[in-house]
C-alpha positions as MATLAB code, in Angstrom:
seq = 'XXXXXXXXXXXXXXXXXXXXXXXXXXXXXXXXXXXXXXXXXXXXXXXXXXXXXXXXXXXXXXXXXXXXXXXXXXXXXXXXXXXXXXXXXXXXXXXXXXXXXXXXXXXXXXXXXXXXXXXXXXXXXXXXXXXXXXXXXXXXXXXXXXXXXXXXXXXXXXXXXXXXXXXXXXXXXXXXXXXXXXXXXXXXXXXXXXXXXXXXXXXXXXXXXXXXXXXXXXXXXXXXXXXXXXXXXXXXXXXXXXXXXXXXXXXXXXXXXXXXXXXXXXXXXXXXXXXXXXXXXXXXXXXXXXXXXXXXXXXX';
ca = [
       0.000    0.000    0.000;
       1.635    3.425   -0.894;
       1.746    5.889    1.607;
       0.282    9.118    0.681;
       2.557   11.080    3.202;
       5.913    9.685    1.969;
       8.521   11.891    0.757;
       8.554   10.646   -2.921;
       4.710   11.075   -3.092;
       4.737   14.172   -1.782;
       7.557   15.284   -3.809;
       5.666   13.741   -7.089;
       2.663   15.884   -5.815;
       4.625   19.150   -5.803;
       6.136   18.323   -8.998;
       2.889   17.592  -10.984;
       1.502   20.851   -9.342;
       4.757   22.909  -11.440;
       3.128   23.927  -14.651;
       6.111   24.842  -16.403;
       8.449   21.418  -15.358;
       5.487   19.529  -16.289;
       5.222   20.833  -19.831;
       9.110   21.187  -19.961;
       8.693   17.358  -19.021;
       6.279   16.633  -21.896;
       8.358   18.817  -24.454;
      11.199   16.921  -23.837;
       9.491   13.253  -24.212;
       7.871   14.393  -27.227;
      11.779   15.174  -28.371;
      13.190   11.990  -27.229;
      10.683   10.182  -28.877;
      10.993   11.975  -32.702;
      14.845   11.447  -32.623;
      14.387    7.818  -31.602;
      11.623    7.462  -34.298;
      14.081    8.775  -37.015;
      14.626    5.894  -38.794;
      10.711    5.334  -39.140;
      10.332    8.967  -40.772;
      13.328    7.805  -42.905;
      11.467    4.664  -44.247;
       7.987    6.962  -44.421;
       9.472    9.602  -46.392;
      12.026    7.609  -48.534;
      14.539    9.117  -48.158;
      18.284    9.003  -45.782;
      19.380   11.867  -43.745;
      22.600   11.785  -45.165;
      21.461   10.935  -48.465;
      22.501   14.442  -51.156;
      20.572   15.385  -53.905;
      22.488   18.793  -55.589;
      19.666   19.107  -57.793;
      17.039   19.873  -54.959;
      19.261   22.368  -52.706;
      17.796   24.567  -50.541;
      14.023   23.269  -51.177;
      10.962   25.086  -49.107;
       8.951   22.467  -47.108;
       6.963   19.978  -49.068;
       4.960   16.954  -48.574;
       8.476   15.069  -49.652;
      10.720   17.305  -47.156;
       8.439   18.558  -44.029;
      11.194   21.084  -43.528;
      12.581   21.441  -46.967;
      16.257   20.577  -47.994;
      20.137   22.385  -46.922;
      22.787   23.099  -48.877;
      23.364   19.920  -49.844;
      19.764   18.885  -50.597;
      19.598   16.888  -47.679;
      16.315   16.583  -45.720;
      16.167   19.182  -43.432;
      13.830   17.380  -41.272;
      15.447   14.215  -40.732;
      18.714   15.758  -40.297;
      17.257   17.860  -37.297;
      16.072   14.567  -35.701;
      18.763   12.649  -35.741;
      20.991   15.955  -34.915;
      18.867   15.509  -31.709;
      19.727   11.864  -31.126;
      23.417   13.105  -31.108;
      23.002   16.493  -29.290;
      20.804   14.572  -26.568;
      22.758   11.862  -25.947;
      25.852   14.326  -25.311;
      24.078   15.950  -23.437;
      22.516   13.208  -20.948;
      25.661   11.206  -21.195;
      28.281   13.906  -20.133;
      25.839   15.325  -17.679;
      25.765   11.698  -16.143;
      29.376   11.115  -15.865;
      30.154   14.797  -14.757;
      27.899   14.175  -11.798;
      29.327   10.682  -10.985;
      33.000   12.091  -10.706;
      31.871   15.128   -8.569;
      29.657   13.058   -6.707;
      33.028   10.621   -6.012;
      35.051   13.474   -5.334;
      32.684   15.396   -3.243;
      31.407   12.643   -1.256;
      35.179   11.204    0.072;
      36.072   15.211    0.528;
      33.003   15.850    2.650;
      33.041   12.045    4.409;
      36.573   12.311    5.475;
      36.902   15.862    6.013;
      40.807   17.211    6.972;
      43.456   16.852    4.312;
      41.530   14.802    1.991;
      38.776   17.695    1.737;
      41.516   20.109    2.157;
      43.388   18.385   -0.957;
      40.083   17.823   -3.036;
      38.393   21.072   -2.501;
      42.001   22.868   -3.574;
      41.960   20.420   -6.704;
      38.644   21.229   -7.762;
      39.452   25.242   -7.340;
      42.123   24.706   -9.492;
      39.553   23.053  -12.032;
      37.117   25.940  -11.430;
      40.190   28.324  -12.039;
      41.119   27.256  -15.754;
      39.673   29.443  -18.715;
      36.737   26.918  -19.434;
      35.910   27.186  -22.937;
      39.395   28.633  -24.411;
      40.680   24.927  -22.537;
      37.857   22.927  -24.093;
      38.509   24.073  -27.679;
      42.305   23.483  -27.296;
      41.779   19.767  -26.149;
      39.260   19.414  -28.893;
      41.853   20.267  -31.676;
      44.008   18.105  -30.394;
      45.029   15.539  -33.154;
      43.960   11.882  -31.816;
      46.145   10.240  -34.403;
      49.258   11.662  -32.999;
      48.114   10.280  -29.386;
      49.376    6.457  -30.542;
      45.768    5.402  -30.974;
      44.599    3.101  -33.369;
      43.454    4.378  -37.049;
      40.282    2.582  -37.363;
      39.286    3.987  -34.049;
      40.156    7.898  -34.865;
      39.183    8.001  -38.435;
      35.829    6.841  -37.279;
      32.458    8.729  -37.649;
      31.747    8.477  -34.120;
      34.792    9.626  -32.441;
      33.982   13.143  -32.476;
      30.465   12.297  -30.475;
      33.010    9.985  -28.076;
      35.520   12.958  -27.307;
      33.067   15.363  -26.578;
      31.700   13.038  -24.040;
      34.932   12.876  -22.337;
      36.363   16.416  -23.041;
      33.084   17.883  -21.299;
      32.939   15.265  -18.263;
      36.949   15.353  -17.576;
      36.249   19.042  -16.956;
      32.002   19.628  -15.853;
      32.406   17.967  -12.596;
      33.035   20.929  -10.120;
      29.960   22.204   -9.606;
      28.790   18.900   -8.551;
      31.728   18.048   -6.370;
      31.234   21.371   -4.373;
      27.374   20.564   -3.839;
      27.675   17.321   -2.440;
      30.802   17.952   -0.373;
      28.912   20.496    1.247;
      25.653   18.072    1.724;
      28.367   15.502    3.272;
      29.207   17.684    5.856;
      26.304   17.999    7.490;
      24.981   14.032    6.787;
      28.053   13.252    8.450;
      26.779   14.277   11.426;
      24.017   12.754   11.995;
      22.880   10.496   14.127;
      21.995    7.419   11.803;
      25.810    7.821   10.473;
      27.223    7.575   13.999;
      25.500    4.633   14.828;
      26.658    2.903   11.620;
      30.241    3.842   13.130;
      29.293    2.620   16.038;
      27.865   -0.724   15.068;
      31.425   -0.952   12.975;
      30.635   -0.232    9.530;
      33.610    0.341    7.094;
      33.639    3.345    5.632;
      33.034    2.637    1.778;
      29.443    0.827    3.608;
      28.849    4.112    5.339;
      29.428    6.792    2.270;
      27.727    4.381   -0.117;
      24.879    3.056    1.887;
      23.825    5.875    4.467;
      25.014    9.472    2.748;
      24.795    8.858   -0.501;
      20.776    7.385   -0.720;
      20.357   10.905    1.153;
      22.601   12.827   -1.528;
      19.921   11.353   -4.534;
      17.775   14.521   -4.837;
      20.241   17.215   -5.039;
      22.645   14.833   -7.683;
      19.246   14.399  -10.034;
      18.774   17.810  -10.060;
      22.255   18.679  -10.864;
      22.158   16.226  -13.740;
      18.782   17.956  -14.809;
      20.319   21.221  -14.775;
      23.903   20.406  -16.544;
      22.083   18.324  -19.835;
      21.365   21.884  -21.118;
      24.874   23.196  -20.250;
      26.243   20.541  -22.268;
      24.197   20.984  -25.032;
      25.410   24.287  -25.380;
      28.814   23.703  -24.906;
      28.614   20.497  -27.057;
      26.822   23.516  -29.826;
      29.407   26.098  -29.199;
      31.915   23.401  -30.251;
      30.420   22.196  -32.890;
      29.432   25.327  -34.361;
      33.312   26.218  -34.274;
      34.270   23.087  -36.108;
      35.496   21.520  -33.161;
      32.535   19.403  -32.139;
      30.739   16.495  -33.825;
      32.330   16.075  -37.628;
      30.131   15.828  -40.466;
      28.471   13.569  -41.849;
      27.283   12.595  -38.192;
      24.330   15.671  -38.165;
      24.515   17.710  -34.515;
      22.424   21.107  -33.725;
      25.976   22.785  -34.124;
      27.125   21.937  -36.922;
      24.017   22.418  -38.766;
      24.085   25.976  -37.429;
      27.764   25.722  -38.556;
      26.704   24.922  -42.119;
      24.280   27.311  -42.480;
      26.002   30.402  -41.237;
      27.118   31.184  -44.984;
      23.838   30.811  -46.443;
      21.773   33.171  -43.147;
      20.605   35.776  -45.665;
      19.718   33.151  -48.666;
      18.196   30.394  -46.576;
      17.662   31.736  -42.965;
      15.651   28.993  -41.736;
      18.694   26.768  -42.316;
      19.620   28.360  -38.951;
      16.357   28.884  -37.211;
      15.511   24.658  -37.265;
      18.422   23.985  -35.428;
      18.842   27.110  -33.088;
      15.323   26.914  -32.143;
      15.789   22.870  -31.044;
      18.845   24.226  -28.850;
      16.892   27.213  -27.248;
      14.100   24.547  -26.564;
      15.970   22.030  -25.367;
      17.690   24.027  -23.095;
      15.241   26.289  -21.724;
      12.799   23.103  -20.969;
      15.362   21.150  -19.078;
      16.045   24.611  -17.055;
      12.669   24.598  -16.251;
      12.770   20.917  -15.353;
      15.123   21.100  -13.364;
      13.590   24.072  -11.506;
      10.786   22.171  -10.801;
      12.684   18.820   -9.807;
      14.824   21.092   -7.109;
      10.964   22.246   -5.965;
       9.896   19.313   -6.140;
      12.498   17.939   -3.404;
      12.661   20.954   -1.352;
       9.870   19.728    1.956;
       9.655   23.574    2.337;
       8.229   24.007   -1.187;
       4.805   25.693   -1.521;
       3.521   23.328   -4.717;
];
């Protein structure tokens, strides 16, 4: 039997009562579920995303092309949803592992406390301290091939999608680190932690078992809130020529390709800027309403 007074129902409650989370929510399905759906509006509309027809460049919508055609008379439409697939699962994916490092590194700093936090905390200023996107864009020129990896691996299409990934989560991590370090603190006070001590629990048992359940709501909201940082950063990059590499279609480097033709075909720009400002406005808002949603002194 559920119990009505629980804080997940109650949380759920003041969540569903958030009108904006709850259509950010919706938004974002509907999203999810066109860009996994791609290769069904492929078969539908017979055509490839990748598939270039010179002859019908720069096409206004039709029944053929929802959206119309780019440069390269490639559907505009299914190029935008399967941009999506890529720019989401950036997105999600480096949001995911940012949060599991900081959550590892804030955790043992805030559990252990003394030189560990002392050495942790100064770590993660000096993260906080480096020139954030000037360091991303020199780490994404850097030339894999000259790294001793393997050719079939770096010459690949997905490589660029792969080093994004790890680019943005080797250096995302210190908001999250500082958040839960600072909710570790406190847990680590309380009583049900010093009667785990006391009853001899090691202390991987006690951060993994007793803090960290307790850490949940704050670490979902931060991944929430950084899948739209990503996605701009993951743009930014993209749209510089740094980012995903064509063929594989991203929100960036459509925006990328269409830069030269702004005053010939302007709503080569608008489809994919508008996805971004979308997407990243509605997982704001989602995550505004997940951090309500969790907060007992909420009024929803």
């Amino acid at each position: 039997m559920v119990n009505n007074n629980s804080p997940l129902v109650l949380a759920l409650r003041r969540f569903t009562r958030h009108k904006l989370a709850m259509t950010s929510g919706m938004v974002l399905l509907v999203m999810i579920l066109l860009a996994l759906c791609a290769p069904l509006f492929e078969i539908w509309l017979g055509v490839g995303a990748n598939d270039v027809n010179l002859l019908n460049r720069l096409q206004g919508p039709s029944l053929a092309h929802p959206l119309g055609t780019d440069e390269l008379g490639r559907d505009q439409f299914l190029r935008l949803l399967y941009g999506g697939r890529v720019s989401l699962f950036v997105g999600f994916t480096a949001a995911v592992f940012s949060v599991v490092i900081g959550t590892v590194i804030g955790l043992t700093a805030g559990y252990f406390g003394g030189r560990v936090d002392a050495f942790l905390m100064r770590m993660t200023d000096s993260f906080i301290a480096l020139p954030g996107l000037p360091l991303l864009i020199v780490i994404a020129a850097i030339d894999l091939s000259k790294l001793g990896l393997p050719d079939a691996w770096v010459q690949s299409e997905s490589v660029s999608l792969y080093r994004i990934v790890f680019i943005v989560a080797l250096l995302g991590w210190t908001g999250e680190a500082r958040l839960v370090r600072g909710a570790a603190l406190s847990l680590r006070e309380r009583e049900f932690v010093m009667a785990a001590k006391g009853a001899g629990a090691s202390h991987r048992h006690i951060m993994f078992h007793h803090i960290l359940p307790n850490l949940l709501s704050p670490i979902i909201v931060a991944v929430t809130l950084s899948i739209g940082g990503v996605i701009l950063v993951e743009s930014a990059l993209s749209f510089l020529g740094l980012g995903i590499q064509p063929p594989v279609a991203s929100w960036g480097n459509m925006l990328t390709n269409a830069q030269q033709l702004i005053w010939e075909a302007p709503m080569q720009a608008v489809y994919p800027g508008l996805m971004i400002f979308i997407t990243v406005i509605a997982f704001n808002f989602l995550g505004d309403g997940l951090q309500d949603a969790f907060d007992p002194k909420a009024e929803y």
